[in-house]
Coordinates of C-alpha atoms in Angstrom, one line a residue:
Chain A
X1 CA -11.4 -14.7 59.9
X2 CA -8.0 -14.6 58.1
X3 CA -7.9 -14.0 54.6
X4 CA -6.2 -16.7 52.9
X5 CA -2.8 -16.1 50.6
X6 CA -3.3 -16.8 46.9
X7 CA -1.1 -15.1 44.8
X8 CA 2.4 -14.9 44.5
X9 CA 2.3 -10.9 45.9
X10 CA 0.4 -11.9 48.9
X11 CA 3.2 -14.0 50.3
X12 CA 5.5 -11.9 49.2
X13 CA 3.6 -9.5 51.5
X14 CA 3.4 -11.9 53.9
X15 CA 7.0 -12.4 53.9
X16 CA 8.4 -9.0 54.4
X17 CA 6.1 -8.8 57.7
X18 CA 8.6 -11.6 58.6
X19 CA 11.5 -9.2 57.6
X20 CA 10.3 -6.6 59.6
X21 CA 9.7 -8.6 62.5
X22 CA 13.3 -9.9 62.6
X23 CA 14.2 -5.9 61.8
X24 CA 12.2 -4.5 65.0
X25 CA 13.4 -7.6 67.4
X26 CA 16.9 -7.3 66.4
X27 CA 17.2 -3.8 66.6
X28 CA 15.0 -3.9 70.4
X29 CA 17.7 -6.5 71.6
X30 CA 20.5 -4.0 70.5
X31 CA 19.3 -1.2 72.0
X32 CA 19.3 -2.8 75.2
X33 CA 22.3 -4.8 75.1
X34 CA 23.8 -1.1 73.9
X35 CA 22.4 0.6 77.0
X36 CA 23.5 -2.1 79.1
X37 CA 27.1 -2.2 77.5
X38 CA 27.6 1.5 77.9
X39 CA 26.4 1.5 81.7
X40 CA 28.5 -1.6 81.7
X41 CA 31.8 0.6 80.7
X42 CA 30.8 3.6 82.9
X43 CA 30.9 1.3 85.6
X44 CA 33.7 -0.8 85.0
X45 CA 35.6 0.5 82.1
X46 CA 38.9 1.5 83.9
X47 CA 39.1 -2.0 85.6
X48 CA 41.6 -4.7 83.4
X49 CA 40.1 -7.1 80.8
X50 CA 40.3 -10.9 81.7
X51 CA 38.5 -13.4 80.1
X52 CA 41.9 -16.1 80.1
X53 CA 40.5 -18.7 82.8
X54 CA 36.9 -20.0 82.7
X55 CA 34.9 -19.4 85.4
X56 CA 31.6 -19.4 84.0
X57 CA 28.7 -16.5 84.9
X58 CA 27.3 -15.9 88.0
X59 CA 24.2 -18.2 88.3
X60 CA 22.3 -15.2 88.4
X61 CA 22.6 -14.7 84.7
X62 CA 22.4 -18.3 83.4
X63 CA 18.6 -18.6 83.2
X64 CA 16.3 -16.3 81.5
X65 CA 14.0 -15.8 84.8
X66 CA 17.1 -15.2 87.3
X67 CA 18.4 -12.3 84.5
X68 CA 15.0 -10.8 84.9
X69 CA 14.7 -11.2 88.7
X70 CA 18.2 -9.4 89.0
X71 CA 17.0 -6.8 86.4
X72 CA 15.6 -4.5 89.2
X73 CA 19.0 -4.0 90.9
X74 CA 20.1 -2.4 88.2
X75 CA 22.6 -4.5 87.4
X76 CA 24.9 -3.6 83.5
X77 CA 25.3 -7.4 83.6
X78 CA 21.6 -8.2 84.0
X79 CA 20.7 -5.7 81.3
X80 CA 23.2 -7.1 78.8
X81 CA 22.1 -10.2 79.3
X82 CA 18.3 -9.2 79.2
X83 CA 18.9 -7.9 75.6
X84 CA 20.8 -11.1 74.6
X85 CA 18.0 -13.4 76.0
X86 CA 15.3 -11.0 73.8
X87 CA 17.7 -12.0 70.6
X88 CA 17.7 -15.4 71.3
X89 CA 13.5 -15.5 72.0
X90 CA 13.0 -13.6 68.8
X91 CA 13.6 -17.0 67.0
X92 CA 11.2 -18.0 68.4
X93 CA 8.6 -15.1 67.4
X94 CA 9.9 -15.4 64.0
X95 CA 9.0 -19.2 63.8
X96 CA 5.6 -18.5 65.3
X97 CA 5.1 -15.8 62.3
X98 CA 6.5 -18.1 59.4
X99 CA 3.8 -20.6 61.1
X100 CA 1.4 -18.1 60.8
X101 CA 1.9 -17.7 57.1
X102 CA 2.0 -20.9 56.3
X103 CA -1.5 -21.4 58.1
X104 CA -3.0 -18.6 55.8
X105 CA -2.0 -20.9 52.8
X106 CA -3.8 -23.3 54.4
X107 CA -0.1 -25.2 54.6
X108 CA -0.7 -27.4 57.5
X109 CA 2.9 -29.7 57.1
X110 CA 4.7 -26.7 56.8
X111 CA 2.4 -25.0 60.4
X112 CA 3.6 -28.2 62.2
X113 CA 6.9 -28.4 61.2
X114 CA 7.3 -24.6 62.7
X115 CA 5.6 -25.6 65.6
X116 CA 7.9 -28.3 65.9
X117 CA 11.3 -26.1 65.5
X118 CA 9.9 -23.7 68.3
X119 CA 9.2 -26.9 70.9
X120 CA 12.7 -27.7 70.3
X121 CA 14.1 -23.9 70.9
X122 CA 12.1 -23.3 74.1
X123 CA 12.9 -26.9 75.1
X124 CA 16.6 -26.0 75.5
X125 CA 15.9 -22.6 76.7
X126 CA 13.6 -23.6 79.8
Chain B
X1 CA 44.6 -3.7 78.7
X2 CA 41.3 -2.1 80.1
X3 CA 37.9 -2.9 79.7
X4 CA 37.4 0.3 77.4
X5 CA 40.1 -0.5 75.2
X6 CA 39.7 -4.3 75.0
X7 CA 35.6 -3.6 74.7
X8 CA 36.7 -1.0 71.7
X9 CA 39.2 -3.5 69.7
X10 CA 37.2 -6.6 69.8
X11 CA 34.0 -4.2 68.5
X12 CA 36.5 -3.3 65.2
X13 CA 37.3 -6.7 64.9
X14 CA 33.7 -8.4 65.1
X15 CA 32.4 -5.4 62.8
X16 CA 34.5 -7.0 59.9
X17 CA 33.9 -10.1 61.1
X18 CA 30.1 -9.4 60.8
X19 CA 30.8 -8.1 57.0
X20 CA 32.4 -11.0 55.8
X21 CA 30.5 -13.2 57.5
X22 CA 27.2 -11.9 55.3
X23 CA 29.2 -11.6 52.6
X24 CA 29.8 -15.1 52.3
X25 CA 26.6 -16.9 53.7
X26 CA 29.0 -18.9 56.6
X27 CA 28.1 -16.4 59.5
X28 CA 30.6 -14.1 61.5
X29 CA 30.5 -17.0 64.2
X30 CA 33.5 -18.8 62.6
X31 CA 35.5 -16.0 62.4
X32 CA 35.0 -14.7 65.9
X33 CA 36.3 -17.9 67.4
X34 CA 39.8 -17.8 66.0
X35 CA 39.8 -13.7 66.8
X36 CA 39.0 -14.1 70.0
X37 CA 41.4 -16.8 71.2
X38 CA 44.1 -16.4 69.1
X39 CA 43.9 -12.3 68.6
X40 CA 42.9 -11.9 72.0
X41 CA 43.2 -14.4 74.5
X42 CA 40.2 -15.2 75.4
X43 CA 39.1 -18.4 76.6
X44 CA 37.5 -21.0 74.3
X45 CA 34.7 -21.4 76.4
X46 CA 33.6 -17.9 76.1
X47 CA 34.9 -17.1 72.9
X48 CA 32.5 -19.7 71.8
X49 CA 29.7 -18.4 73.9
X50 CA 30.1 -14.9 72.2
X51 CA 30.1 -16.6 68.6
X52 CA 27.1 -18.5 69.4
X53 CA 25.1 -15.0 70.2
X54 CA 26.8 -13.2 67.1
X55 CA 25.7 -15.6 64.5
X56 CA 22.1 -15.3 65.9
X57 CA 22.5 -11.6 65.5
X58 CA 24.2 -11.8 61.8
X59 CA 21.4 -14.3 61.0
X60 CA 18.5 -12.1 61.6
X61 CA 20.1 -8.8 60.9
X62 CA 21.0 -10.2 57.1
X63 CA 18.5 -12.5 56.7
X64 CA 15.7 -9.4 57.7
X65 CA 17.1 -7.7 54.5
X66 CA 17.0 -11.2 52.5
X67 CA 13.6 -11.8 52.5
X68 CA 12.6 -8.3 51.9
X69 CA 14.4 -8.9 48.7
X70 CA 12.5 -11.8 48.0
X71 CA 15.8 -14.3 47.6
X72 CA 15.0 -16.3 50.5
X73 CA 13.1 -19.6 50.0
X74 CA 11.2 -20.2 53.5
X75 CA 10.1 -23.2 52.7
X76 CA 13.2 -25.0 52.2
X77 CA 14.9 -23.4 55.1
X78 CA 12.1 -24.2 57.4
X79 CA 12.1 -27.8 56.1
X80 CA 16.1 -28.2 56.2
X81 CA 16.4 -26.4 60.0
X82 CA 13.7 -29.6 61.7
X83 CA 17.5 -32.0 61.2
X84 CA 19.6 -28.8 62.0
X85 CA 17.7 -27.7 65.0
X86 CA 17.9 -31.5 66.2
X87 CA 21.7 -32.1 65.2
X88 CA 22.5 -28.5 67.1
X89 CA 20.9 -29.6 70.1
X90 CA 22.9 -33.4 70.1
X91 CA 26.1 -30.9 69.1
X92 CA 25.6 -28.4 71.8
X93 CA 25.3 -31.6 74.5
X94 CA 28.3 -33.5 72.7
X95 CA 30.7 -30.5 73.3
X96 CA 31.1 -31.3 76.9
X97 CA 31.7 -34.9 75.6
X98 CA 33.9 -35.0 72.8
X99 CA 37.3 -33.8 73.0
X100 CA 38.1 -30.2 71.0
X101 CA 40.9 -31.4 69.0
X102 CA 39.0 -34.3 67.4
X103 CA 36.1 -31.7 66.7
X104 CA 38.6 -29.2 65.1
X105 CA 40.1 -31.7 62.9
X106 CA 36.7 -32.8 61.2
X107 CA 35.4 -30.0 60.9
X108 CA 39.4 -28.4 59.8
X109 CA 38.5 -31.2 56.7
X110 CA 34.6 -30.7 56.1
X111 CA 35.8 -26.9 55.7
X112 CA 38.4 -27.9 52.9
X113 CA 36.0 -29.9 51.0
X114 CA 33.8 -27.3 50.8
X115 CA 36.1 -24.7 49.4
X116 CA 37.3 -27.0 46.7
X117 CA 33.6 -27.9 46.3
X118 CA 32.8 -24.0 45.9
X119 CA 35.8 -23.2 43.9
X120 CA 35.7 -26.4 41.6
X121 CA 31.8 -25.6 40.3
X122 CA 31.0 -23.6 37.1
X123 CA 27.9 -21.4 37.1
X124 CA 25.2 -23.0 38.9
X125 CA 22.9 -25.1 36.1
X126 CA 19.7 -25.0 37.9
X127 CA 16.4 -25.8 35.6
X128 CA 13.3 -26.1 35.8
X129 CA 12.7 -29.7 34.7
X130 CA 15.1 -30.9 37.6
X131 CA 12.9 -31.2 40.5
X132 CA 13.0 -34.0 42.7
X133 CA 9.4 -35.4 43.0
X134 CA 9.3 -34.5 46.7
X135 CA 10.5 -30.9 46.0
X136 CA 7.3 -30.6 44.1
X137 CA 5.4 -32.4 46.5
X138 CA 6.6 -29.9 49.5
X139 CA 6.1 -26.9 47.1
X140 CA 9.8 -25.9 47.2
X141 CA 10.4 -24.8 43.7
X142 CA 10.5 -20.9 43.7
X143 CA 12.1 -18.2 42.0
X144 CA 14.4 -15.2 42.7
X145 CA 14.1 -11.5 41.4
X146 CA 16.6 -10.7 38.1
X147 CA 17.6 -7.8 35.9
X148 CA 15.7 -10.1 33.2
X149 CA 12.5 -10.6 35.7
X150 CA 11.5 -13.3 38.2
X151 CA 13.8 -16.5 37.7
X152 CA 12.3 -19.8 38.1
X153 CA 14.6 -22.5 39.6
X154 CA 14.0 -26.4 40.7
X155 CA 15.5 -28.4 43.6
X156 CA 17.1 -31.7 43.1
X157 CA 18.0 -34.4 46.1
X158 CA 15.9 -33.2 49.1
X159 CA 16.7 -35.8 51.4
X160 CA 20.1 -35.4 50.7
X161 CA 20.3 -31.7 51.8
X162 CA 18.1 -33.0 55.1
X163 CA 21.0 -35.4 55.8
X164 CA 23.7 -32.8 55.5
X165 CA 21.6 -30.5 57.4
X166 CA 21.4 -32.1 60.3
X167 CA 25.1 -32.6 60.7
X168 CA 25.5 -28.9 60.1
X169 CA 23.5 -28.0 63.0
X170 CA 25.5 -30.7 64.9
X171 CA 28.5 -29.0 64.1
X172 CA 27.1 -25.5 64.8
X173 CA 26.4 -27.1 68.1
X174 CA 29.9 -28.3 69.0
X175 CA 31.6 -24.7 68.2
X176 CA 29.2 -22.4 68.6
X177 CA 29.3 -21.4 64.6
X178 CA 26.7 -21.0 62.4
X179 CA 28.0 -23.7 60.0
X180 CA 27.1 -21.7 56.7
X181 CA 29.5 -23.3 54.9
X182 CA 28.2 -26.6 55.3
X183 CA 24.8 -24.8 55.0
X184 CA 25.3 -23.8 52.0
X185 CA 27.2 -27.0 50.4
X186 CA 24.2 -28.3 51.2
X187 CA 21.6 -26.4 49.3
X188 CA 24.2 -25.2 46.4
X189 CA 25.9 -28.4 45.8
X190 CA 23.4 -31.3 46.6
X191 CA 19.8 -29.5 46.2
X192 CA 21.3 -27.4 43.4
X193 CA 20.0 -24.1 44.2
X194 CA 20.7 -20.6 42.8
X195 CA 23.9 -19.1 44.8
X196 CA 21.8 -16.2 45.9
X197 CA 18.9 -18.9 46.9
X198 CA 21.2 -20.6 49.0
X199 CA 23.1 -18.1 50.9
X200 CA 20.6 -15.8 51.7
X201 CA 18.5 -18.9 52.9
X202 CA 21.3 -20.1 54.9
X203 CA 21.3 -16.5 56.9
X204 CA 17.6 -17.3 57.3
X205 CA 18.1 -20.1 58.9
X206 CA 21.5 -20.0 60.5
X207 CA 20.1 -17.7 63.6
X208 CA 17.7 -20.6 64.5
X209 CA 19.4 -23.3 64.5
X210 CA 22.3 -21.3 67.1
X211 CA 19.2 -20.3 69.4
X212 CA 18.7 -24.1 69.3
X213 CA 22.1 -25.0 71.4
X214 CA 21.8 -21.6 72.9
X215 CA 19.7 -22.7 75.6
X216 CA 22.8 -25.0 76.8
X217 CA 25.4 -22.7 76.0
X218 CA 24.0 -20.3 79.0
X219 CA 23.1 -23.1 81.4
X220 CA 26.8 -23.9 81.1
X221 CA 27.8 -20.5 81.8
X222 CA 29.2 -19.7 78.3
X223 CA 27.8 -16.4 77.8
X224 CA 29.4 -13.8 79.3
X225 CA 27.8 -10.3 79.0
X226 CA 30.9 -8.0 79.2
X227 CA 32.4 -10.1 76.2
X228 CA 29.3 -10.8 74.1
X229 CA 28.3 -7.1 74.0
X230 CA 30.9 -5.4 71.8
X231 CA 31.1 -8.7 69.8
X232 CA 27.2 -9.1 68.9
X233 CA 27.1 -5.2 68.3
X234 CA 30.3 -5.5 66.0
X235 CA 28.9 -8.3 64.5
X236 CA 25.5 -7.0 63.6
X237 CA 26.6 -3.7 62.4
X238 CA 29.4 -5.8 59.9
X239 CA 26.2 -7.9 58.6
X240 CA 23.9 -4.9 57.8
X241 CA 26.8 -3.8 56.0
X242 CA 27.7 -7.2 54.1
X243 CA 24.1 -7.2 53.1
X244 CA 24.4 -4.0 51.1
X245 CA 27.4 -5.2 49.5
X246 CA 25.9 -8.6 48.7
X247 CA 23.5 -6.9 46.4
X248 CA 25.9 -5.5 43.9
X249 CA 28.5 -8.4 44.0
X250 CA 28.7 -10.7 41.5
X251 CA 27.7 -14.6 41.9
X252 CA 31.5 -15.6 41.0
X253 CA 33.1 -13.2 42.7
X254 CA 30.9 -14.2 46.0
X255 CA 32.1 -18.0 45.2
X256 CA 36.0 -17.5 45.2
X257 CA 36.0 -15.2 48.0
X258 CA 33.7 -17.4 50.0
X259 CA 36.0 -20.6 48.8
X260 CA 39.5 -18.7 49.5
X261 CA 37.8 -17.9 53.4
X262 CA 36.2 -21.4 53.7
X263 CA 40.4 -22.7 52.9
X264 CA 42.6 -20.8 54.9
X265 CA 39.6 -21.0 57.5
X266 CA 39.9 -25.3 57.2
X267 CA 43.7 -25.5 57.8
X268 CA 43.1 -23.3 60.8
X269 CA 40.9 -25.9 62.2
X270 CA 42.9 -28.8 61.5
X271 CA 45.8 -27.3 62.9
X272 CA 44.2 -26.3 66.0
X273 CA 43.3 -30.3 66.3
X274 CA 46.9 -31.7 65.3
X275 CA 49.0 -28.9 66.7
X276 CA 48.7 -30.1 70.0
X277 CA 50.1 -33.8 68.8
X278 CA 52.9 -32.4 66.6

């Protein structure tokens, strides 16, 4: 069973997990955006910039499943994408882990009202 | 102007971007928008799309520093994002709606009210005895580390910060911002909390309620990897940065710079929505 958090230093604790969550998921998301960006350039660096006129992305990489589907071609795009979709879900992990605190103060508004923010999040996202 | 080049330029501009937007608690987002367009000649669309991504990114890169600090009050950000996450949802749908010029103008004039409000305030007086009843209720008061030792601070006007809240993350919706000025005015001005309390909080904060219309924002096509690469790196390495600084700066320096930014910022937007009628 959890241990429950008392004091003032145990939430504190509790708190900078939350930090380092943000820290590892941030980071992991730049990485591959980074990875993807710099395949990105090797493969179409030379070509002219123009972003002017809307067109909007290829389906492909509107929808979180249809970036990871294209993900096995090996496609810079896909991979960029991939990494911006992780920063996006890592909102959601760090509402799942504030929940989690709250629940080991025994905080049970404070648990729903996370719960709540990530319903909305994935609700847009899906 | 290749790829390369173009990819390089707009990674130096979003890096300072990122810096100031830590700096000052509003988020790179709002500066990325004018950069892009104006300073490059990008399309709104996916100048918007870019900001949206970046102010998630300067949210959790600053705000992962924050709360190791122990400034940032969970609590009330977690209780202030349920009427941002709702209003940036409504905002992000009401951008293919609403015309842009009408949304530049009020939020040009919710900008300039807040740098006069941020500019006009002494010191913040925050006390103890303060609290509004449901503050103490939802457990909200808290305190921040000082030279002097931990600082105990109350909250005043809850529902009032709620309210403003939610049309924060309406407007963060619309432009694809992170609306930290209006973030802030809400926790600094109406809830009366520390400086520190409320700008690091906002950074907490800020990144979740942008994932909330970010779930439109790529339906619609918005996002556009080849663009939002060099600006969310830019942007995240300026914040990590801004965060270092942040710790050394003084409260009343931090209040003019972020009211001289929140100004010139606000008749931007207001000329962007009357230029076109002039």
């Amino acid at each position: 069973m959890m241990r429950r958090l008392r004091t003032r230093e145990d939430i504190h604790r509790a708190e900078q997990l939350i930090g380092l969550v943000l820290i590892v998921g941030v980071v992991a998301s730049a990485c591959v955006v980074l990875v993807g960006g710099i395949y990105y350039l090797v493969q179409y660096g030379a070509s002219p910039a123009d972003y002017n006129a809307f067109h909007g992305v290829p389906k492909a990489l509107k929808s979180l499943p249809r970036t990871f589907a294209v993900l096995s071609s090996g496609s810079s795009h896909a991979i960029i994408q991939a990494g911006l979709f992780v920063l996006v879900l890592l909102q959601s992990v760090r509402l799942a882990f504030c929940a989690w605190m709250f629940g080991r103060q025994l905080d049970w508004l404070y648990v729903l009202m996370n719960f709540f923010l990530i319903g909305v999040l994935l609700h847009t996202f899906v | 102007m290749t790829i390369t080049l173009f990819t390089a330029l707009v990674f130096c501009g979003s890096f300072v971007a990122g810096c100031l937007g830590a700096l000052t608690g509003l988020g790179g987002g709002i500066v990325i928008v004018p950069l892009l367009t104006v300073g490059f000649g990008v399309n709104i669309k996916y100048a918007i799309g870019a900001s949206l991504i970046s102010v998630i990114a300067t949210s959790s890169g600053a705000a992962a520093a924050f709360v190791r600090e122990g400034y940032t009050n969970i609590r009330i950000g977690i209780f202030l994002e349920t009427s941002a996450a709702v209003g940036a949802v409504l905002g992000a749908y009401l951008t293919t709606i609403l015309p842009v010029s009408i949304i530049a103008l009020i939020f040009g004039l919710v900008l300039l009210y807040s740098a006069f409000g941020a500019m006009r305030r002494q010191e913040p007086v925050s006390s103890e005895k303060s609290s509004d009843p449901l503050a103490v209720r939802l457990k909200m008061e808290g305190q921040y580390p000082s030279r002097e030792g931990p600082v105990h601070y109350g909250v005043s006007n809850v529902l009032g910060g709620w309210s403003v809240m939610g049309l924060a993350g309406c407007l963060s919706g619309l432009l694809g911002i992170g609306s930290g000025a209006v973030k802030v005015l809400a926790m600094d001005q109406i809830m009366r909390l520390p400086y520190k309390v409320s700008t690091t909080t906002s950074n907490f904060i800020i990144g979740i309620t942008a994932a909330a219309s970010a779930g439109v924002y790529f339906q619609e096509g918005y996002v556009d990897p080849g663009l939002t690469m060099p600006v969310m790196l830019g942007v995240l390495a300026g914040a990590l940065i801004g965060a270092r600084i942040l710790r050394s700066a003084q409260s009343r320096v931090l209040r003019l710079l972020f009211g001289l930014v929140v100004l010139v910022l606000g008749f931007q937007m207001i000329w962007k929505g009357i230029g076109p009628w002039i």
